[in-house]
Tab-separated table of C-alpha atoms and ligand atoms in Angstrom:
chain	number	residue	atom	x	y	z
A	1	UNK	CA	0.000	0.000	0.000
A	2	UNK	CA	1.229	3.485	-0.667
A	3	UNK	CA	0.333	6.815	0.764
A	4	UNK	CA	0.103	10.016	-1.158
A	5	UNK	CA	2.685	12.521	-0.018
A	6	UNK	CA	1.091	15.660	1.353
A	7	UNK	CA	-0.096	17.732	-1.545
A	8	UNK	CA	-1.551	21.154	-0.810
A	9	UNK	CA	-4.796	20.541	-2.713
A	10	UNK	CA	-6.740	17.506	-3.874
A	11	UNK	CA	-9.355	17.635	-6.600
A	12	UNK	CA	-11.726	15.029	-7.973
A	13	UNK	CA	-12.532	15.876	-11.564
A	14	UNK	CA	-15.653	13.949	-12.479
A	15	UNK	CA	-16.318	13.630	-16.195
A	16	UNK	CA	-20.038	12.967	-16.618
A	17	UNK	CA	-20.957	14.436	-13.233
A	18	UNK	CA	-24.604	14.846	-14.233
A	19	UNK	CA	-25.052	11.094	-14.781
A	20	UNK	CA	-26.544	8.444	-12.557
A	21	UNK	CA	-23.298	6.958	-11.262
A	22	UNK	CA	-22.046	10.316	-9.997
A	23	UNK	CA	-25.302	11.154	-8.229
A	24	UNK	CA	-25.987	7.738	-6.708
A	25	UNK	CA	-22.508	6.391	-5.978
A	26	UNK	CA	-19.596	8.805	-6.385
A	27	UNK	CA	-20.977	11.853	-4.601
A	28	UNK	CA	-22.511	9.859	-1.724
A	29	UNK	CA	-19.147	8.126	-1.262
A	30	UNK	CA	-17.167	11.381	-1.350
A	31	UNK	CA	-19.628	13.029	1.020
A	32	UNK	CA	-19.404	10.064	3.355
A	33	UNK	CA	-15.598	10.273	3.327
A	34	UNK	CA	-15.808	14.011	4.019
A	35	UNK	CA	-18.123	13.414	6.987
A	36	UNK	CA	-15.727	10.780	8.324
A	37	UNK	CA	-12.853	13.246	7.981
A	38	UNK	CA	-11.083	10.909	5.557
A	39	UNK	CA	-10.692	13.350	2.667
A	40	UNK	CA	-7.699	15.669	2.662
A	41	UNK	CA	-8.511	19.104	3.995
A	42	UNK	CA	-10.203	21.324	1.438
A	43	UNK	CA	-10.791	18.639	-1.196
A	44	UNK	CA	-12.519	20.065	-4.263
A	45	UNK	CA	-14.838	18.433	-6.762
A	46	UNK	CA	-15.032	19.718	-10.300
A	47	UNK	CA	-17.702	18.364	-12.601
A	48	UNK	CA	-17.388	18.301	-16.359
A	49	UNK	CA	-20.222	17.462	-18.751
A	50	UNK	CA	-21.653	18.632	-22.012
A	51	UNK	CA	-24.729	20.637	-20.989
A	52	UNK	CA	-24.597	24.243	-19.857
A	53	UNK	CA	-25.509	24.426	-16.178
A	54	UNK	CA	-24.648	26.657	-13.285
A	55	UNK	CA	-22.712	25.446	-10.258
A	56	UNK	CA	-25.892	25.707	-8.214
A	57	UNK	CA	-27.929	23.614	-10.637
A	58	UNK	CA	-25.330	20.866	-10.491
A	59	UNK	CA	-25.109	21.088	-6.704
A	60	UNK	CA	-28.874	20.701	-6.445
A	61	UNK	CA	-28.838	17.700	-8.776
A	62	UNK	CA	-26.184	16.082	-6.627
A	63	UNK	CA	-28.013	16.886	-3.399
A	64	UNK	CA	-31.066	15.080	-4.779
A	65	UNK	CA	-28.917	12.100	-5.762
A	66	UNK	CA	-27.216	11.862	-2.385
A	67	UNK	CA	-30.570	12.223	-0.582
A	68	UNK	CA	-32.167	9.542	-2.727
A	69	UNK	CA	-29.696	6.959	-1.430
A	70	UNK	CA	-30.022	8.109	2.177
A	71	UNK	CA	-26.619	9.805	2.190
A	72	UNK	CA	-27.849	12.994	3.862
A	73	UNK	CA	-29.277	11.366	6.954
A	74	UNK	CA	-27.794	13.013	10.008
A	75	UNK	CA	-25.426	15.123	7.900
A	76	UNK	CA	-27.474	17.994	6.489
A	77	UNK	CA	-25.257	20.596	8.128
A	78	UNK	CA	-22.064	19.083	6.708
A	79	UNK	CA	-23.563	19.120	3.207
A	80	UNK	CA	-23.711	22.912	3.151
A	81	UNK	CA	-20.003	23.131	3.640
A	82	UNK	CA	-19.193	20.195	1.351
A	83	UNK	CA	-21.232	21.560	-1.523
A	84	UNK	CA	-19.252	24.796	-1.616
A	85	UNK	CA	-16.310	22.760	-2.894
A	86	UNK	CA	-18.221	21.635	-6.003
A	87	UNK	CA	-17.913	23.596	-9.238
A	88	UNK	CA	-18.893	22.782	-12.781
A	89	UNK	CA	-17.430	23.324	-16.241
A	90	UNK	CA	-19.405	22.492	-19.369
A	91	UNK	CA	-17.551	21.206	-22.362
A	92	UNK	CA	-17.215	18.700	-25.134
A	93	UNK	CA	-15.324	15.535	-24.265
A	94	UNK	CA	-13.701	15.504	-27.681
A	95	UNK	CA	-12.526	19.112	-27.758
A	96	UNK	CA	-8.996	19.932	-26.589
A	97	UNK	CA	-9.958	23.581	-26.091
A	98	UNK	CA	-12.541	22.588	-23.487
A	99	UNK	CA	-9.935	20.577	-21.584
A	100	UNK	CA	-7.655	23.621	-21.593
A	101	UNK	CA	-10.549	25.617	-20.144
A	102	UNK	CA	-10.982	22.916	-17.473
A	103	UNK	CA	-7.265	22.914	-16.745
A	104	UNK	CA	-7.230	26.649	-16.271
A	105	UNK	CA	-10.208	26.393	-13.875
A	106	UNK	CA	-8.333	23.706	-11.937
A	107	UNK	CA	-5.190	25.806	-11.749
A	108	UNK	CA	-7.191	28.748	-10.391
A	109	UNK	CA	-8.654	26.511	-7.688
A	110	UNK	CA	-5.316	24.939	-6.860
A	111	UNK	CA	-3.282	28.095	-6.525
A	112	UNK	CA	0.513	28.015	-6.452
A	113	UNK	CA	1.034	24.957	-4.180
A	114	UNK	CA	1.315	21.277	-5.074
A	115	UNK	CA	-1.816	19.581	-6.370
A	116	UNK	CA	-3.298	16.105	-6.624
A	117	UNK	CA	-5.948	15.360	-9.229
A	118	UNK	CA	-8.102	12.277	-9.729
A	119	UNK	CA	-9.798	12.253	-13.131
A	120	UNK	CA	-12.880	10.045	-12.846
A	121	UNK	CA	-14.284	8.864	-16.185
A	122	UNK	CA	-17.959	8.436	-15.373
A	123	UNK	CA	-18.934	8.610	-19.039
A	124	UNK	CA	-20.099	6.138	-21.683
A	125	UNK	CA	-17.354	3.534	-22.268
A	126	UNK	CA	-17.022	4.502	-25.940
A	127	UNK	CA	-15.786	7.921	-24.785
A	128	UNK	CA	-12.959	6.642	-22.559
A	129	UNK	CA	-10.359	6.817	-25.308
A	130	UNK	CA	-11.367	10.348	-26.381
A	131	UNK	CA	-11.258	11.508	-22.819
A	132	UNK	CA	-7.826	10.054	-22.115
A	133	UNK	CA	-6.411	11.326	-25.413
A	134	UNK	CA	-7.676	14.844	-24.765
A	135	UNK	CA	-6.315	14.876	-21.217
A	136	UNK	CA	-2.963	14.060	-22.792
A	137	UNK	CA	-3.348	16.669	-25.533
A	138	UNK	CA	-4.122	19.337	-22.944
A	139	UNK	CA	-0.986	18.385	-20.974
A	140	UNK	CA	-2.993	17.368	-17.912
A	141	UNK	CA	-1.451	13.940	-17.183
A	142	UNK	CA	2.189	14.513	-16.272
A	143	UNK	CA	3.196	14.136	-12.623
A	144	UNK	CA	6.056	15.902	-11.015
A	145	UNK	CA	7.180	15.957	-7.419
A	146	UNK	CA	4.145	16.083	-5.137
A	147	UNK	CA	1.814	16.871	-8.037
A	148	UNK	CA	0.012	13.616	-8.694
A	149	UNK	CA	-2.406	12.826	-11.535
A	150	UNK	CA	-4.569	9.677	-11.512
A	151	UNK	CA	-7.240	8.425	-13.848
A	152	UNK	CA	-10.117	6.256	-12.655
A	153	UNK	CA	-11.832	4.164	-15.305
A	154	UNK	CA	-15.125	2.375	-14.842
A	155	UNK	CA	-15.915	-1.040	-16.241
A	156	UNK	CA	-16.518	-2.366	-18.849
A	157	UNK	CA	-12.928	-1.939	-19.957
A	158	UNK	CA	-13.272	-2.760	-23.662
A	159	UNK	CA	-15.788	-5.170	-25.156
A	160	UNK	CA	-13.212	-7.868	-25.895
A	161	UNK	CA	-9.497	-8.445	-25.570
A	162	UNK	CA	-8.642	-6.514	-28.733
A	163	UNK	CA	-10.595	-3.369	-27.840
A	164	UNK	CA	-9.278	-3.503	-24.257
A	165	UNK	CA	-5.731	-3.628	-25.658
A	166	UNK	CA	-6.466	-0.673	-27.948
A	167	UNK	CA	-7.848	1.325	-25.012
A	168	UNK	CA	-4.812	0.435	-22.945
A	169	UNK	CA	-2.589	1.694	-25.706
A	170	UNK	CA	-4.334	5.077	-25.629
A	171	UNK	CA	-4.037	5.197	-21.852
A	172	UNK	CA	-0.429	4.134	-21.753
A	173	UNK	CA	0.467	6.832	-24.272
A	174	UNK	CA	-0.329	9.464	-21.639
A	175	UNK	CA	-0.421	7.784	-18.220
A	176	UNK	CA	1.960	5.353	-16.503
A	177	UNK	CA	0.324	2.178	-15.115
A	178	UNK	CA	0.934	3.546	-11.605
A	179	UNK	CA	-1.496	6.375	-12.448
A	180	UNK	CA	-4.292	4.127	-13.723
A	181	UNK	CA	-7.129	2.969	-11.450
A	182	UNK	CA	-9.410	0.531	-13.312
A	183	UNK	CA	-12.325	0.242	-10.974
A	184	UNK	CA	-14.365	-2.893	-10.299
A	185	UNK	CA	-16.735	-2.102	-7.468
A	186	UNK	CA	-17.026	-5.787	-6.496
A	187	UNK	CA	-13.405	-5.776	-5.381
A	188	UNK	CA	-14.187	-2.823	-3.109
A	189	UNK	CA	-17.032	-4.636	-1.389
A	190	UNK	CA	-16.281	-5.254	2.249
A	191	UNK	CA	-17.188	-8.923	1.976
A	192	UNK	CA	-15.071	-9.473	-1.125
A	193	UNK	CA	-12.063	-7.916	0.582
A	194	UNK	CA	-12.778	-10.180	3.516
A	195	UNK	CA	-12.173	-13.216	1.297
A	196	UNK	CA	-8.482	-12.450	1.561
A	197	UNK	CA	-8.554	-11.797	5.282
A	198	UNK	CA	-10.513	-14.989	5.766
A	199	UNK	CA	-8.094	-17.072	3.724
A	200	UNK	CA	-4.818	-15.603	4.910
A	201	UNK	CA	-5.438	-14.642	8.539
A	202	UNK	CA	-6.727	-18.055	9.572
A	203	UNK	CA	-4.763	-21.255	9.593
A	204	UNK	CA	-7.646	-23.710	9.675
A	205	UNK	CA	-8.963	-23.336	6.134
A	206	UNK	CA	-5.893	-22.835	3.972
A	207	UNK	CA	-4.593	-26.421	4.378
A	208	UNK	CA	-7.938	-27.601	2.957
A	209	UNK	CA	-8.009	-25.006	0.180
A	210	UNK	CA	-6.996	-27.235	-2.724
A	211	UNK	CA	-7.883	-30.153	-4.966
A	212	UNK	CA	-7.286	-32.713	-2.192
A	213	UNK	CA	-10.224	-31.511	-0.097
A	214	UNK	CA	-12.369	-29.345	-2.338
A	215	UNK	CA	-14.791	-30.988	-4.719
A	216	UNK	CA	-16.042	-27.846	-6.478
A	217	UNK	CA	-16.508	-24.105	-6.108
A	218	UNK	CA	-19.629	-22.177	-7.052
A	219	UNK	CA	-19.740	-18.422	-7.585
A	220	UNK	CA	-23.188	-16.910	-8.088
A	221	UNK	CA	-24.369	-13.336	-8.592
A	222	UNK	CA	-28.120	-13.516	-8.979
A	223	UNK	CA	-30.227	-10.398	-9.371
A	224	UNK	CA	-33.913	-9.705	-9.098
A	225	UNK	CA	-33.806	-6.529	-11.196
A	226	UNK	CA	-34.222	-6.657	-14.940
A	227	UNK	CA	-32.492	-4.306	-17.359
A	228	UNK	CA	-35.159	-1.614	-17.519
A	229	UNK	CA	-33.672	1.855	-17.772
A	230	UNK	CA	-30.323	0.531	-19.046
A	231	UNK	CA	-31.407	-1.199	-22.237
A	232	UNK	CA	-29.136	0.843	-24.518
A	233	UNK	CA	-26.067	-0.215	-22.599
A	234	UNK	CA	-27.204	-3.710	-21.710
A	235	UNK	CA	-28.365	-4.928	-25.092
A	236	UNK	CA	-24.888	-4.131	-26.470
A	237	UNK	CA	-23.172	-5.718	-23.515
A	238	UNK	CA	-24.913	-8.791	-22.091
A	239	UNK	CA	-24.255	-10.599	-18.863
A	240	UNK	CA	-20.802	-11.999	-19.665
A	241	UNK	CA	-19.253	-8.600	-20.366
A	242	UNK	CA	-21.285	-6.953	-17.607
A	243	UNK	CA	-20.680	-9.414	-14.770
A	244	UNK	CA	-18.284	-12.268	-15.636
A	245	UNK	CA	-15.282	-10.639	-17.302
A	246	UNK	CA	-14.897	-8.340	-14.314
A	247	UNK	CA	-16.834	-9.015	-11.089
A	248	UNK	CA	-17.085	-12.803	-11.090
A	249	UNK	CA	-13.577	-13.424	-12.377
A	250	UNK	CA	-12.171	-11.030	-9.788
A	251	UNK	CA	-13.992	-12.978	-7.082
A	252	UNK	CA	-12.701	-16.224	-8.568
A	253	UNK	CA	-9.167	-14.820	-8.522
A	254	UNK	CA	-9.450	-13.956	-4.829
A	255	UNK	CA	-10.781	-17.392	-3.976
A	256	UNK	CA	-8.247	-19.282	-6.058
A	257	UNK	CA	-5.015	-17.270	-6.042
A	258	UNK	CA	-1.876	-18.290	-4.186
A	259	UNK	CA	-1.031	-16.324	-1.027
A	260	UNK	CA	0.762	-13.151	-2.130
A	261	UNK	CA	4.090	-12.241	-0.518
A	262	UNK	CA	2.572	-9.042	0.863
A	263	UNK	CA	-0.484	-6.835	0.517
A	264	UNK	CA	1.457	-4.572	-1.788
A	265	UNK	CA	-0.715	-3.777	-4.829
A	266	UNK	CA	1.594	-5.476	-7.297
A	267	UNK	CA	2.213	-8.543	-5.130
A	268	UNK	CA	-1.543	-9.041	-4.995
A	269	UNK	CA	-2.167	-8.382	-8.635
A	270	UNK	CA	0.700	-10.665	-9.661
A	271	UNK	CA	-1.078	-13.555	-7.943
A	272	UNK	CA	-4.422	-12.642	-9.478
A	273	UNK	CA	-2.858	-12.439	-12.924
A	274	UNK	CA	-1.200	-15.842	-12.445
A	275	UNK	CA	-4.403	-17.605	-11.519
A	276	UNK	CA	-6.485	-15.895	-14.208
A	277	UNK	CA	-3.899	-16.867	-16.799
A	278	UNK	CA	-4.301	-20.489	-15.674
A	279	UNK	CA	-8.081	-20.524	-16.246
A	280	UNK	CA	-9.002	-22.549	-19.305
A	281	UNK	CA	-11.524	-20.994	-21.726
A	282	UNK	CA	-14.870	-22.734	-21.251
A	283	UNK	CA	-16.108	-24.826	-24.162
A	284	UNK	CA	-19.604	-23.813	-25.352
A	285	UNK	CA	-20.877	-27.234	-24.213
A	286	UNK	CA	-19.834	-26.312	-20.667
A	287	UNK	CA	-21.677	-23.020	-20.694
A	288	UNK	CA	-25.273	-21.828	-20.834
A	289	UNK	CA	-26.551	-18.642	-22.395
A	290	UNK	CA	-30.098	-17.594	-21.551
A	291	UNK	CA	-32.476	-14.675	-21.783
A	292	UNK	CA	-35.498	-13.864	-19.676
A	293	UNK	CA	-38.906	-14.083	-21.295
A	294	UNK	CA	-40.140	-10.743	-22.528
A	295	UNK	CA	-36.640	-9.243	-22.807
A	296	UNK	CA	-36.935	-8.697	-26.557
A	297	UNK	CA	-40.189	-6.761	-26.084
A	298	UNK	CA	-38.507	-4.110	-23.920
A	299	UNK	CA	-38.389	-0.736	-25.688
A	300	UNK	CA	-34.924	-0.226	-27.158
A	301	UNK	CA	-33.952	-3.901	-27.393
A	302	UNK	CA	-32.932	-4.822	-30.955
A	303	UNK	CA	-35.536	-7.033	-32.663
A	304	UNK	CA	-34.593	-10.683	-32.224
A	305	UNK	CA	-31.741	-9.721	-29.880
A	306	UNK	CA	-29.763	-12.728	-28.640
A	307	UNK	CA	-28.070	-10.817	-25.820
A	308	UNK	CA	-27.849	-13.142	-22.830
A	309	UNK	CA	-29.268	-11.848	-19.554
A	310	UNK	CA	-28.142	-15.021	-17.769
A	311	UNK	CA	-25.100	-17.215	-18.181
A	312	UNK	CA	-23.567	-20.152	-16.396
A	313	UNK	CA	-20.218	-21.746	-17.123
A	314	UNK	CA	-17.825	-24.356	-15.811
A	315	UNK	CA	-14.262	-23.156	-15.544
A	316	UNK	CA	-11.143	-25.245	-14.937
A	317	UNK	CA	-7.904	-23.920	-13.552
A	318	UNK	CA	-4.807	-25.590	-14.915
A	319	UNK	CA	-2.438	-25.437	-11.972
A	320	UNK	CA	-1.316	-27.688	-9.139
A	321	UNK	CA	-3.748	-26.404	-6.564
A	322	UNK	CA	-6.911	-26.661	-8.603
A	323	UNK	CA	-6.410	-29.400	-11.166
A	324	UNK	CA	-9.691	-31.301	-11.547
A	325	UNK	CA	-11.802	-28.909	-9.429
A	326	UNK	CA	-14.651	-27.347	-11.405
A	327	UNK	CA	-15.526	-23.715	-10.725
A	328	UNK	CA	-19.197	-23.181	-11.574
A	329	UNK	CA	-20.095	-19.537	-12.240
A	330	UNK	CA	-23.553	-18.106	-12.846
A	331	UNK	CA	-25.157	-14.703	-13.009
A	332	UNK	CA	-28.432	-13.370	-14.305
A	333	UNK	CA	-31.111	-10.714	-14.165
A	334	UNK	CA	-34.841	-10.899	-13.402
A	335	UNK	CA	-34.440	-13.903	-11.106
A	336	UNK	CA	-36.307	-14.809	-7.930
A	337	UNK	CA	-34.093	-12.720	-5.637
A	338	UNK	CA	-30.743	-11.027	-5.142
A	339	UNK	CA	-27.934	-13.156	-3.839
A	340	UNK	CA	-24.188	-13.076	-4.369
A	341	UNK	CA	-22.167	-15.872	-2.855
A	342	UNK	CA	-19.316	-18.312	-3.118
A	343	UNK	CA	-19.968	-21.891	-2.053
A	344	UNK	CA	-17.018	-24.181	-1.460
A	345	UNK	CA	-18.046	-27.820	-1.533
A	346	UNK	CA	-15.693	-30.231	0.219
A	347	UNK	CA	-15.072	-33.835	-0.748
A	348	UNK	CA	-16.934	-36.653	0.903
A	349	UNK	CA	-15.160	-38.608	3.640
A	350	UNK	CA	-13.138	-41.454	2.123
A	351	UNK	CA	-15.062	-44.099	4.036
A	352	UNK	CA	-18.562	-43.796	5.449
A	353	UNK	CA	-18.403	-45.420	8.844
A	354	UNK	CA	-22.094	-44.828	9.483
A	355	UNK	CA	-23.113	-45.303	5.894
A	356	UNK	CA	-23.617	-49.070	5.750
A	357	UNK	CA	-25.841	-51.699	7.288
A	358	UNK	CA	-29.527	-51.439	8.194
A	359	UNK	CA	-29.317	-47.701	9.011
A	360	UNK	CA	-27.730	-46.740	5.706
A	361	UNK	CA	-30.676	-44.597	4.660
A	362	UNK	CA	-30.712	-42.501	7.808
A	363	UNK	CA	-26.958	-42.005	7.537
A	364	UNK	CA	-27.109	-40.469	4.049
A	365	UNK	CA	-24.782	-37.515	4.117
A	366	UNK	CA	-24.703	-34.113	2.537
A	367	UNK	CA	-21.312	-32.702	1.592
A	368	UNK	CA	-19.641	-30.149	3.854
A	369	UNK	CA	-20.003	-26.694	2.389
A	370	UNK	CA	-18.624	-23.322	3.278
A	371	UNK	CA	-20.819	-20.527	1.960
A	372	UNK	CA	-19.289	-17.081	1.789
A	373	UNK	CA	-22.288	-14.783	1.497
A	374	UNK	CA	-21.183	-11.582	-0.186
A	375	UNK	CA	-24.625	-9.910	-0.179
A	376	UNK	CA	-27.249	-9.555	1.190
A	377	UNK	CA	-27.277	-11.140	4.708
A	378	UNK	CA	-23.501	-10.977	4.589
A	379	UNK	CA	-21.740	-13.720	6.460
A	380	UNK	CA	-20.252	-17.211	6.318
A	381	UNK	CA	-21.957	-20.530	6.907
A	382	UNK	CA	-20.189	-23.806	7.460
A	383	UNK	CA	-22.381	-26.834	6.966
A	384	UNK	CA	-21.471	-30.219	8.402
A	385	UNK	CA	-23.163	-33.436	9.474
A	386	UNK	CA	-24.381	-34.058	13.000
A	387	UNK	CA	-26.027	-36.877	14.859
A	388	UNK	CA	-29.630	-36.100	15.729
A	389	UNK	CA	-29.995	-36.391	19.513
A	390	UNK	CA	-31.755	-39.563	20.689
A	391	UNK	CA	-31.065	-43.216	20.681
A	392	UNK	CA	-30.997	-43.808	16.923
A	393	UNK	CA	-28.366	-43.233	14.279
A	394	UNK	CA	-30.216	-40.504	12.425
A	395	UNK	CA	-28.064	-37.652	11.129
A	396	UNK	CA	-28.679	-34.332	9.518
A	397	UNK	CA	-26.692	-31.361	8.212
A	398	UNK	CA	-26.317	-28.421	10.615
A	399	UNK	CA	-24.871	-24.926	10.194
A	400	UNK	CA	-22.261	-22.890	11.996
A	401	UNK	CA	-23.034	-19.296	11.146
A	402	UNK	CA	-21.243	-15.974	11.250
A	403	UNK	CA	-23.447	-13.044	10.255
A	404	UNK	CA	-22.115	-9.518	9.956
A	405	UNK	CA	-25.314	-8.025	11.393
A	406	UNK	CA	-25.101	-10.016	14.614
A	407	UNK	CA	-21.350	-9.879	15.096
A	408	UNK	CA	-20.717	-6.282	14.102
A	409	UNK	CA	-23.960	-4.944	15.496
A	410	UNK	CA	-24.447	-1.242	14.841
A	411	UNK	CA	-21.661	-1.096	12.246
A	412	UNK	CA	-23.068	-0.776	8.770
A	413	UNK	CA	-21.157	-2.140	5.807
A	414	UNK	CA	-19.907	0.838	3.772
A	415	UNK	CA	-20.575	1.063	0.067
A	416	UNK	CA	-17.685	-0.196	-2.060
A	417	UNK	CA	-17.096	3.251	-3.573
A	418	UNK	CA	-16.230	4.700	-0.168
A	419	UNK	CA	-13.228	2.414	0.138
A	420	UNK	CA	-12.257	2.718	-3.514
A	421	UNK	CA	-12.310	6.520	-3.680
A	422	UNK	CA	-10.365	6.686	-0.432
A	423	UNK	CA	-7.766	4.403	-2.026
A	424	UNK	CA	-7.528	6.641	-5.102
A	425	UNK	CA	-6.651	9.613	-2.911
A	426	UNK	CA	-4.165	7.565	-0.886
A	427	UNK	CA	-2.597	6.139	-4.021
A	428	UNK	CA	-3.303	2.518	-3.137
A	429	UNK	CA	-3.909	0.431	-6.266
A	430	UNK	CA	-4.425	-2.924	-4.485
A	431	UNK	CA	-8.159	-3.028	-5.182
A	432	UNK	CA	-7.886	-1.819	-8.785
A	433	UNK	CA	-7.437	-4.047	-11.787
A	434	UNK	CA	-4.045	-3.989	-13.454
A	435	UNK	CA	-3.790	-4.155	-17.224
A	436	UNK	CA	-2.610	-7.804	-17.317
A	437	UNK	CA	-5.536	-8.886	-15.099
A	438	UNK	CA	-8.001	-7.284	-17.502
A	439	UNK	CA	-6.439	-9.014	-20.493
A	440	UNK	CA	-6.284	-12.400	-18.770
A	441	UNK	CA	-9.999	-12.091	-17.972
A	442	UNK	CA	-10.910	-11.201	-21.557
A	443	UNK	CA	-8.854	-14.140	-22.813
A	444	UNK	CA	-11.101	-16.449	-20.741
A	445	UNK	CA	-14.429	-15.213	-22.065
A	446	UNK	CA	-13.557	-14.021	-25.583
A	447	UNK	CA	-13.783	-17.453	-27.290
A	448	UNK	CA	-17.149	-18.124	-25.676
A	449	UNK	CA	-18.538	-14.731	-26.704
A	450	UNK	CA	-17.331	-15.379	-30.222
A	451	UNK	CA	-18.949	-18.819	-30.331
A	452	UNK	CA	-22.239	-17.409	-29.038
A	453	UNK	CA	-22.293	-14.645	-31.637
A	454	UNK	CA	-21.615	-16.981	-34.589
A	455	UNK	CA	-24.420	-16.997	-37.167
A	456	UNK	CA	-25.098	-20.700	-36.591
A	457	UNK	CA	-25.048	-20.449	-32.778
A	458	UNK	CA	-28.221	-21.689	-31.085
A	459	UNK	CA	-30.345	-18.871	-29.597
A	460	UNK	CA	-30.162	-18.333	-25.845
A	461	UNK	CA	-32.418	-20.545	-23.730
A	462	UNK	CA	-35.425	-18.802	-22.206
A	463	UNK	CA	-36.273	-18.540	-18.521
A	464	UNK	CA	-39.203	-17.101	-16.656
A	465	UNK	CA	-38.966	-13.741	-14.889
A	466	UNK	CA	-38.808	-14.424	-11.148
A	467	UNK	CA	-37.528	-17.978	-11.597
A	468	UNK	CA	-34.183	-19.447	-10.519
A	469	UNK	CA	-32.856	-19.385	-14.083
A	470	UNK	CA	-32.934	-21.822	-16.994
A	471	UNK	CA	-33.139	-25.589	-16.482
A	472	UNK	CA	-30.039	-25.929	-18.686
A	473	UNK	CA	-27.918	-24.422	-15.891
A	474	UNK	CA	-29.088	-27.222	-13.581
A	475	UNK	CA	-28.399	-29.825	-16.237
A	476	UNK	CA	-24.871	-28.462	-16.670
A	477	UNK	CA	-24.137	-29.275	-13.031
A	478	UNK	CA	-26.010	-32.570	-13.009
A	479	UNK	CA	-23.698	-33.733	-15.786
A	480	UNK	CA	-20.861	-33.292	-13.271
A	481	UNK	CA	-22.840	-35.047	-10.515
A	482	UNK	CA	-23.459	-31.736	-8.732
A	483	UNK	CA	-26.207	-29.249	-7.996
A	484	UNK	CA	-26.363	-25.507	-7.316
A	485	UNK	CA	-26.232	-24.849	-3.608
A	486	UNK	CA	-27.352	-21.852	-1.602
A	487	UNK	CA	-25.617	-20.968	1.629
B	501	BG6	C1	-22.773	-3.527	-12.274
B	501	BG6	C2	-23.511	-4.078	-13.459
B	501	BG6	O1	-21.407	-3.472	-12.527
B	501	BG6	O2	-23.033	-4.372	-11.148
B	501	BG6	C3	-24.994	-4.193	-13.162
B	501	BG6	O3	-23.314	-3.211	-14.561
B	501	BG6	C4	-25.226	-4.994	-11.907
B	501	BG6	O4	-25.690	-4.785	-14.250
B	501	BG6	C5	-24.386	-4.448	-10.778
B	501	BG6	O5	-26.605	-4.898	-11.587
B	501	BG6	C6	-24.482	-5.349	-9.580
B	501	BG6	O6	-23.825	-4.741	-8.505
B	501	BG6	P1	-24.254	-5.045	-7.025
B	501	BG6	O7	-23.266	-4.296	-6.213
B	501	BG6	O8	-25.670	-4.557	-6.865
B	501	BG6	O9	-24.179	-6.533	-6.866
């Protein structure tokens, strides 16, 4: 981890400040950090977007956004002071002159001392390259001494390996990798970070964390919401680019990577890169593409669209630790509920002492599982077999549970952006995706995306809104003698 040397001023420059992400995530997170006293003194926020607006109009828009997510509760007085640090510049993202105007505004705010700037690209992904190029053209990227310049880039980073590489080329022409913060909000989630603490601060699980004791791993991110309101983006993107290439593969990397030598950003990202590079591309016969019924009737969806809103796939990791252990991943929209979790299924005991003779039926066992619940009802559940009290030999699975709500009573789990924006200011890249991690993840899903978009590819399977997903996803696991498990 690194700490930013003391600069005299810190500014967040938010491109696309009038959009949804800024109002619902970025500003609430920055305000929260300000209330906690975790932002450097006198941090400024400068918004940049196309439409002409006054500072006050933008401030009001942001106040509404922060209120709508409950960010003002108990902090109305602090808002008045915070909001004075927000100013707005209108301009065209493709016009160098407008960046020069922005730069001059920033210089006026910063004064003669040293300055830190975080450029946050909260704009449509097809504008990332323009934005980065123009920042370079306006001479706004170079660091010197205590003057730091960082760029924060939202996912999706490219729409395949080739476009991600092209975007990286644009970025690397003007920024060094140490200045680039590719954000994946899943990695900033408290419970996802805890995967590492759980694995590497305890000695009881790590000896079991390999092919000798683990039968399979499941990673699920199931959502109740559909794609209403985001059709333009979603129909071009689909669930694999939206959820697998980034969020789910980052979670997989944290579950499966080797212990890093330290928590230094590069030590961590080296291990993630290594494990992602060892993941074999899934064959189409080990993957399911599906779409919820009624999706193609949504306004804005292309007629006959085959964009998957659900996918499941079996991944294999070709290394010593994981050889032969399937990793089952699934994610989808418009399902019966929201649930994100990792379920580790352990192998059966080598010999069933209580599993033979006249009581064989009552001794039927369920595998041990460890469910890491990432959201909601955050916690961990260990399931094992127990004898049912009484004279007989009946057994049943029981749970040992750790729930955040009970254990950390009164401490709410902060939104991922709070941690991530704090890290940007402190210059800690540990929770941000390095270029090689992005490319390794695209290399896993690219062949599948290509196969699914071929003209002779079968259409996605259909599933009912509010269901648990398509039957084909169950069949995929049954073929491996397994079933989806909930923790
Ligand atoms: C975003 C995706 O990155 O993550 C959305 O674009 C998805 O489609 C969201 O709904 C899920 O995030 P969370 O934090 O609600 O699980």
